[in-house]
Amino acid sequence: MEIRVKAYAKLNLTLAVTGVRDGYHMLDSLVCTVDMFDLIKLKRRKDKLVSVEMHGRGTETLPYEKNNAVKAAEAFIKTFDTCGTDIKIFKNIPVGAGLGGSSADISGVINGMARLYGAGGAAQLKQLADSLGSDTGYLLNGGYARLEGRGEIVRRLDVKTKLNFLLLAPKSGVSTADCYRLSDAYAGGNFNSDGAVFALFAGDAAALGACMRNDLYAPAARLNPDVEKAYNELAEFAPCGICMTGSGSGVFALFESAEMCAYAKSRYRGKFECIQLKSVVPKI
């Protein structure tokens, strides 16, 4: 029996750093999943071992012991006392771009093993996912949501709005730890996600674009000049708004229509990978 799971990427439409608690940065972030995913294939084993094959995006040489999908599978086996699994992951999400690719793979493995073995309720799967990463509990289901705390507080938003994005993904990344550490030197102000959430429900792309902001942009741009370069290149197309996702280095622009987004992509002449995206609510 083989289970196939699509592990979707996410974009942070807003990301406000609201403080520090117990050594962790607290967030207020409006997020959505987009129609770019890693494909994960899982098969049952008769023992409790885990094997993994990585394909694409230069992940073939990723050490087994550093593979978060392996950690997720091993944690699932321990939590629910199941047998093991053989995993194949076909990477499509750019690595190190703030798109949640690693977290998506963790969530995808958890969802896949839950289907494979018929184990775990929604609350148990969420608890397991939260123990393995900040975005993982949210990415079990994806869609539109407002994340708070360390990202483990997920307030799902029932929104039908379809959004169109153009993503620039530099190959050079940004250290998440360094970015958060440096962010302490930048004043976050009174920014929160209220305005963006209101604009999203109203289906007003222009208003949403005006509300998009990421408190990690300034420290990320300081750590990696490609972040600011990507931002400035997108600004040339006069989109509704521009924002960095996660701690970078990916930067995206919001457009009012798929046609305008496609036109901007056709005119882009920069060096970064350029990807047209749409928001999506996955069917899990």
Short mmCIF file of C-alpha atoms in Angstrom, two decimals:
data_model
loop_
_atom_site.label_atom_id
_atom_site.label_comp_id
_atom_site.label_asym_id
_atom_site.label_seq_id
_atom_site.Cartn_x
_atom_site.Cartn_y
_atom_site.Cartn_z
CA MET A 1 0.00 0.00 0.00
CA GLU A 2 1.37 3.42 -1.00
CA ILE A 3 0.13 6.77 0.29
CA ARG A 4 0.80 9.97 -1.64
CA VAL A 5 0.72 13.34 0.11
CA LYS A 6 1.12 16.84 -1.27
CA ALA A 7 3.04 18.98 1.23
CA TYR A 8 2.21 22.59 0.36
CA ALA A 9 4.41 25.67 0.77
CA LYS A 10 3.23 28.70 2.74
CA LEU A 11 3.60 32.46 2.51
CA ASN A 12 3.61 34.85 5.44
CA LEU A 13 1.42 37.75 4.29
CA THR A 14 2.27 39.46 7.57
CA LEU A 15 4.75 38.64 10.31
CA ALA A 16 4.90 40.78 13.44
CA VAL A 17 7.39 39.96 16.19
CA THR A 18 5.34 40.69 19.31
CA GLY A 19 7.90 39.91 22.01
CA VAL A 20 10.06 37.23 23.57
CA ARG A 21 8.85 34.58 26.01
CA ASP A 22 10.95 31.82 27.58
CA GLY A 23 13.68 32.51 25.06
CA TYR A 24 11.37 32.23 22.04
CA HIS A 25 10.12 35.02 19.79
CA MET A 26 6.34 35.46 19.78
CA LEU A 27 4.60 36.12 16.46
CA ASP A 28 1.40 37.41 14.93
CA SER A 29 1.29 36.22 11.32
CA LEU A 30 -1.32 35.95 8.58
CA VAL A 31 -0.42 32.96 6.42
CA CYS A 32 -1.72 31.04 3.44
CA THR A 33 -0.67 27.95 1.54
CA VAL A 34 0.08 28.17 -2.17
CA ASP A 35 -0.10 25.78 -5.11
CA MET A 36 3.50 24.62 -4.87
CA PHE A 37 4.21 21.38 -3.04
CA ASP A 38 6.63 18.58 -2.32
CA LEU A 39 5.28 15.15 -3.24
CA ILE A 40 5.72 12.54 -0.52
CA LYS A 41 5.24 8.81 -1.07
CA LEU A 42 5.02 6.44 1.90
CA LYS A 43 4.86 2.64 2.14
CA ARG A 44 4.35 0.38 5.14
CA ARG A 45 7.17 -1.65 6.62
CA LYS A 46 6.87 -4.77 8.75
CA ASP A 47 9.54 -3.54 11.18
CA LYS A 48 9.83 -0.20 12.98
CA LEU A 49 12.55 1.25 10.78
CA VAL A 50 12.43 4.30 8.52
CA SER A 51 14.08 4.73 5.13
CA VAL A 52 14.07 7.91 3.08
CA GLU A 53 14.97 8.90 -0.47
CA MET A 54 15.26 12.57 -1.39
CA HIS A 55 14.93 13.82 -4.95
CA GLY A 56 15.30 17.37 -6.27
CA ARG A 57 16.48 20.78 -5.11
CA GLY A 58 19.91 19.38 -4.20
CA THR A 59 18.54 17.38 -1.28
CA GLU A 60 19.92 14.04 -2.44
CA THR A 61 22.98 14.43 -0.20
CA LEU A 62 21.07 15.53 2.90
CA PRO A 63 22.38 13.38 5.80
CA TYR A 64 19.84 10.87 7.13
CA GLU A 65 20.30 12.05 10.72
CA LYS A 66 19.53 15.67 9.75
CA ASN A 67 16.42 14.89 7.73
CA ASN A 68 13.35 16.30 9.49
CA ALA A 69 11.05 13.93 7.62
CA VAL A 70 12.92 11.04 9.25
CA LYS A 71 12.54 12.64 12.67
CA ALA A 72 8.80 13.05 12.03
CA ALA A 73 8.38 9.40 11.03
CA GLU A 74 10.37 8.16 14.02
CA ALA A 75 8.35 10.38 16.36
CA PHE A 76 5.09 9.10 14.85
CA ILE A 77 6.17 5.47 15.33
CA LYS A 78 7.11 6.14 18.95
CA THR A 79 3.92 8.08 19.71
CA PHE A 80 1.41 5.70 18.11
CA ASP A 81 3.39 2.43 18.34
CA THR A 82 3.13 1.66 14.62
CA CYS A 83 5.48 -0.07 12.22
CA GLY A 84 7.90 1.90 10.11
CA THR A 85 7.73 3.37 6.63
CA ASP A 86 9.70 3.82 3.43
CA ILE A 87 9.58 7.47 2.35
CA LYS A 88 10.33 9.12 -0.98
CA ILE A 89 10.24 12.93 -1.13
CA PHE A 90 10.27 14.78 -4.43
CA LYS A 91 11.29 18.33 -3.57
CA ASN A 92 9.75 21.18 -5.51
CA ILE A 93 9.68 23.89 -2.82
CA PRO A 94 12.86 26.02 -2.91
CA VAL A 95 15.11 25.28 0.06
CA GLY A 96 15.97 28.07 2.52
CA ALA A 97 13.49 30.58 1.11
CA GLY A 98 11.10 30.91 4.07
CA LEU A 99 8.40 28.86 2.34
CA GLY A 100 8.12 26.24 5.08
CA GLY A 101 9.39 23.38 2.93
CA SER A 102 10.94 21.45 5.80
CA SER A 103 7.90 21.98 8.01
CA ALA A 104 5.63 20.97 5.13
CA ASP A 105 7.53 17.70 4.77
CA ILE A 106 7.20 16.99 8.49
CA SER A 107 3.46 17.62 8.34
CA GLY A 108 3.17 15.60 5.14
CA VAL A 109 4.88 12.61 6.73
CA ILE A 110 2.59 12.85 9.77
CA ASN A 111 -0.52 13.07 7.58
CA GLY A 112 0.70 10.24 5.40
CA MET A 113 1.50 7.91 8.29
CA ALA A 114 -1.83 8.72 9.93
CA ARG A 115 -3.55 7.53 6.75
CA LEU A 116 -1.18 4.61 6.31
CA TYR A 117 -1.85 3.20 9.78
CA GLY A 118 -5.21 4.75 10.69
CA ALA A 119 -3.63 6.19 13.82
CA GLY A 120 -4.02 9.48 15.65
CA GLY A 121 -6.83 11.97 16.04
CA ALA A 122 -6.63 15.62 14.97
CA ALA A 123 -5.57 16.86 18.42
CA GLN A 124 -2.89 14.17 18.77
CA LEU A 125 -1.46 14.87 15.33
CA LYS A 126 -1.39 18.61 16.03
CA GLN A 127 0.43 18.03 19.33
CA LEU A 128 3.00 15.83 17.61
CA ALA A 129 3.48 18.32 14.78
CA ASP A 130 3.91 21.24 17.20
CA SER A 131 6.65 19.34 19.00
CA LEU A 132 8.64 19.11 15.78
CA GLY A 133 8.51 22.69 14.48
CA SER A 134 6.81 26.08 14.60
CA ASP A 135 4.79 25.91 11.36
CA THR A 136 4.14 22.19 11.33
CA GLY A 137 0.84 22.19 13.23
CA TYR A 138 -0.58 24.78 10.86
CA LEU A 139 0.69 22.94 7.76
CA LEU A 140 -1.16 19.75 8.70
CA ASN A 141 -4.17 21.45 7.07
CA GLY A 142 -2.86 24.70 5.58
CA GLY A 143 -5.23 27.25 4.07
CA TYR A 144 -5.66 30.74 5.48
CA ALA A 145 -4.85 31.18 9.15
CA ARG A 146 -3.59 33.62 11.73
CA LEU A 147 -0.70 32.25 13.75
CA GLU A 148 0.25 33.48 17.20
CA GLY A 149 2.63 32.49 19.98
CA ARG A 150 5.53 30.55 18.47
CA GLY A 151 3.23 29.66 15.59
CA GLU A 152 1.49 26.87 17.47
CA ILE A 153 -1.68 28.92 18.08
CA VAL A 154 -3.59 28.49 14.82
CA ARG A 155 -6.76 30.47 14.15
CA ARG A 156 -8.13 29.17 10.87
CA LEU A 157 -9.87 31.66 8.59
CA ASP A 158 -12.74 30.54 6.37
CA VAL A 159 -11.93 32.72 3.39
CA LYS A 160 -12.79 32.12 -0.26
CA THR A 161 -10.54 34.86 -1.64
CA LYS A 162 -8.07 33.73 -4.31
CA LEU A 163 -4.74 35.53 -4.30
CA ASN A 164 -2.09 35.76 -7.02
CA PHE A 165 1.61 36.03 -6.24
CA LEU A 166 4.95 36.29 -7.98
CA LEU A 167 7.79 34.85 -5.91
CA LEU A 168 11.50 35.57 -6.29
CA ALA A 169 13.61 32.92 -4.57
CA PRO A 170 17.33 33.72 -4.23
CA LYS A 171 19.59 30.68 -3.99
CA SER A 172 21.37 32.35 -1.08
CA GLY A 173 19.52 31.82 2.19
CA VAL A 174 19.19 33.54 5.55
CA SER A 175 20.00 31.93 8.89
CA THR A 176 16.71 31.88 10.81
CA ALA A 177 18.50 31.95 14.17
CA ASP A 178 20.68 34.91 13.17
CA CYS A 179 17.68 36.74 11.70
CA TYR A 180 15.64 36.48 14.88
CA ARG A 181 18.65 37.38 17.00
CA LEU A 182 19.29 40.49 14.94
CA SER A 183 15.60 41.43 14.95
CA ASP A 184 15.86 42.32 18.63
CA ALA A 185 17.75 45.44 17.58
CA TYR A 186 14.85 46.63 15.42
CA ALA A 187 11.75 48.24 16.89
CA GLY A 188 8.61 46.39 15.84
CA GLY A 189 6.23 49.22 16.70
CA ASN A 190 2.49 48.62 16.99
CA PHE A 191 2.13 46.54 13.84
CA ASN A 192 -0.25 43.56 13.90
CA SER A 193 -2.25 41.50 11.41
CA ASP A 194 -5.71 43.02 12.05
CA GLY A 195 -5.80 45.19 8.95
CA ALA A 196 -4.56 42.42 6.69
CA VAL A 197 -7.16 39.98 8.02
CA PHE A 198 -9.94 42.53 7.44
CA ALA A 199 -8.74 43.18 3.87
CA LEU A 200 -8.51 39.44 3.20
CA PHE A 201 -12.12 38.85 4.25
CA ALA A 202 -13.18 41.83 2.13
CA GLY A 203 -11.39 40.36 -0.89
CA ASP A 204 -9.56 43.67 -1.37
CA ALA A 205 -6.15 42.86 -2.85
CA ALA A 206 -5.04 46.50 -2.87
CA ALA A 207 -5.85 46.96 0.82
CA LEU A 208 -4.23 43.64 1.69
CA GLY A 209 -1.10 44.58 -0.20
CA ALA A 210 -0.87 47.83 1.74
CA CYS A 211 -1.00 45.85 5.00
CA MET A 212 1.63 43.26 4.10
CA ARG A 213 4.72 43.59 6.28
CA ASN A 214 7.38 41.41 7.86
CA ASP A 215 9.33 42.55 10.91
CA LEU A 216 12.14 40.19 9.92
CA TYR A 217 12.71 41.88 6.57
CA ALA A 218 15.20 44.50 7.81
CA PRO A 219 17.46 42.04 9.66
CA ALA A 220 17.21 39.52 6.79
CA ALA A 221 18.15 42.19 4.23
CA ARG A 222 21.10 43.14 6.41
CA LEU A 223 22.25 39.52 6.54
CA ASN A 224 21.65 38.86 2.85
CA PRO A 225 21.67 41.68 0.24
CA ASP A 226 19.78 39.44 -2.19
CA VAL A 227 16.64 39.94 -0.08
CA GLU A 228 16.58 43.69 -0.71
CA LYS A 229 17.53 43.18 -4.35
CA ALA A 230 14.59 40.81 -4.86
CA TYR A 231 12.27 43.30 -3.14
CA ASN A 232 13.42 46.17 -5.37
CA GLU A 233 13.09 44.08 -8.54
CA LEU A 234 9.49 43.21 -7.69
CA ALA A 235 8.73 46.86 -6.90
CA GLU A 236 9.39 47.72 -10.54
CA PHE A 237 6.12 45.99 -11.49
CA ALA A 238 4.01 48.18 -9.15
CA PRO A 239 2.14 45.29 -7.47
CA CYS A 240 -0.48 45.66 -4.73
CA GLY A 241 2.16 44.87 -2.16
CA ILE A 242 5.50 43.15 -1.54
CA CYS A 243 6.59 41.07 1.44
CA MET A 244 9.29 38.67 2.50
CA THR A 245 8.08 35.26 3.66
CA GLY A 246 9.33 33.76 6.92
CA SER A 247 12.88 34.78 7.70
CA GLY A 248 13.69 34.88 3.97
CA SER A 249 15.21 34.78 1.57
CA GLY A 250 12.08 34.47 -0.59
CA VAL A 251 10.24 37.70 -1.45
CA PHE A 252 6.85 37.84 -3.15
CA ALA A 253 4.51 40.38 -4.73
CA LEU A 254 0.72 40.34 -4.63
CA PHE A 255 -1.15 41.18 -7.86
CA GLU A 256 -4.83 41.84 -8.47
CA SER A 257 -5.13 39.14 -11.12
CA ALA A 258 -3.40 36.07 -12.50
CA GLU A 259 -3.00 37.89 -15.83
CA MET A 260 -1.10 40.79 -14.25
CA CYS A 261 1.04 38.31 -12.34
CA ALA A 262 1.82 36.36 -15.51
CA TYR A 263 2.71 39.57 -17.34
CA ALA A 264 5.17 40.56 -14.61
CA LYS A 265 6.75 37.11 -14.75
CA SER A 266 7.14 37.35 -18.52
CA ARG A 267 8.94 40.69 -18.14
CA TYR A 268 11.26 39.66 -15.29
CA ARG A 269 14.92 39.69 -16.36
CA GLY A 270 16.66 39.25 -13.01
CA LYS A 271 18.84 36.38 -11.78
CA PHE A 272 16.49 34.91 -9.17
CA GLU A 273 14.17 31.96 -9.65
CA CYS A 274 10.76 33.44 -10.52
CA ILE A 275 7.60 31.46 -9.71
CA GLN A 276 3.94 32.36 -10.22
CA LEU A 277 1.75 31.14 -7.35
CA LYS A 278 -1.89 31.06 -6.27
CA SER A 279 -3.33 30.65 -2.81
CA VAL A 280 -4.83 27.23 -2.15
CA VAL A 281 -6.78 25.48 0.59
CA PRO A 282 -5.54 21.86 0.50
CA LYS A 283 -7.87 18.90 0.66
CA ILE A 284 -6.31 16.70 3.30
#
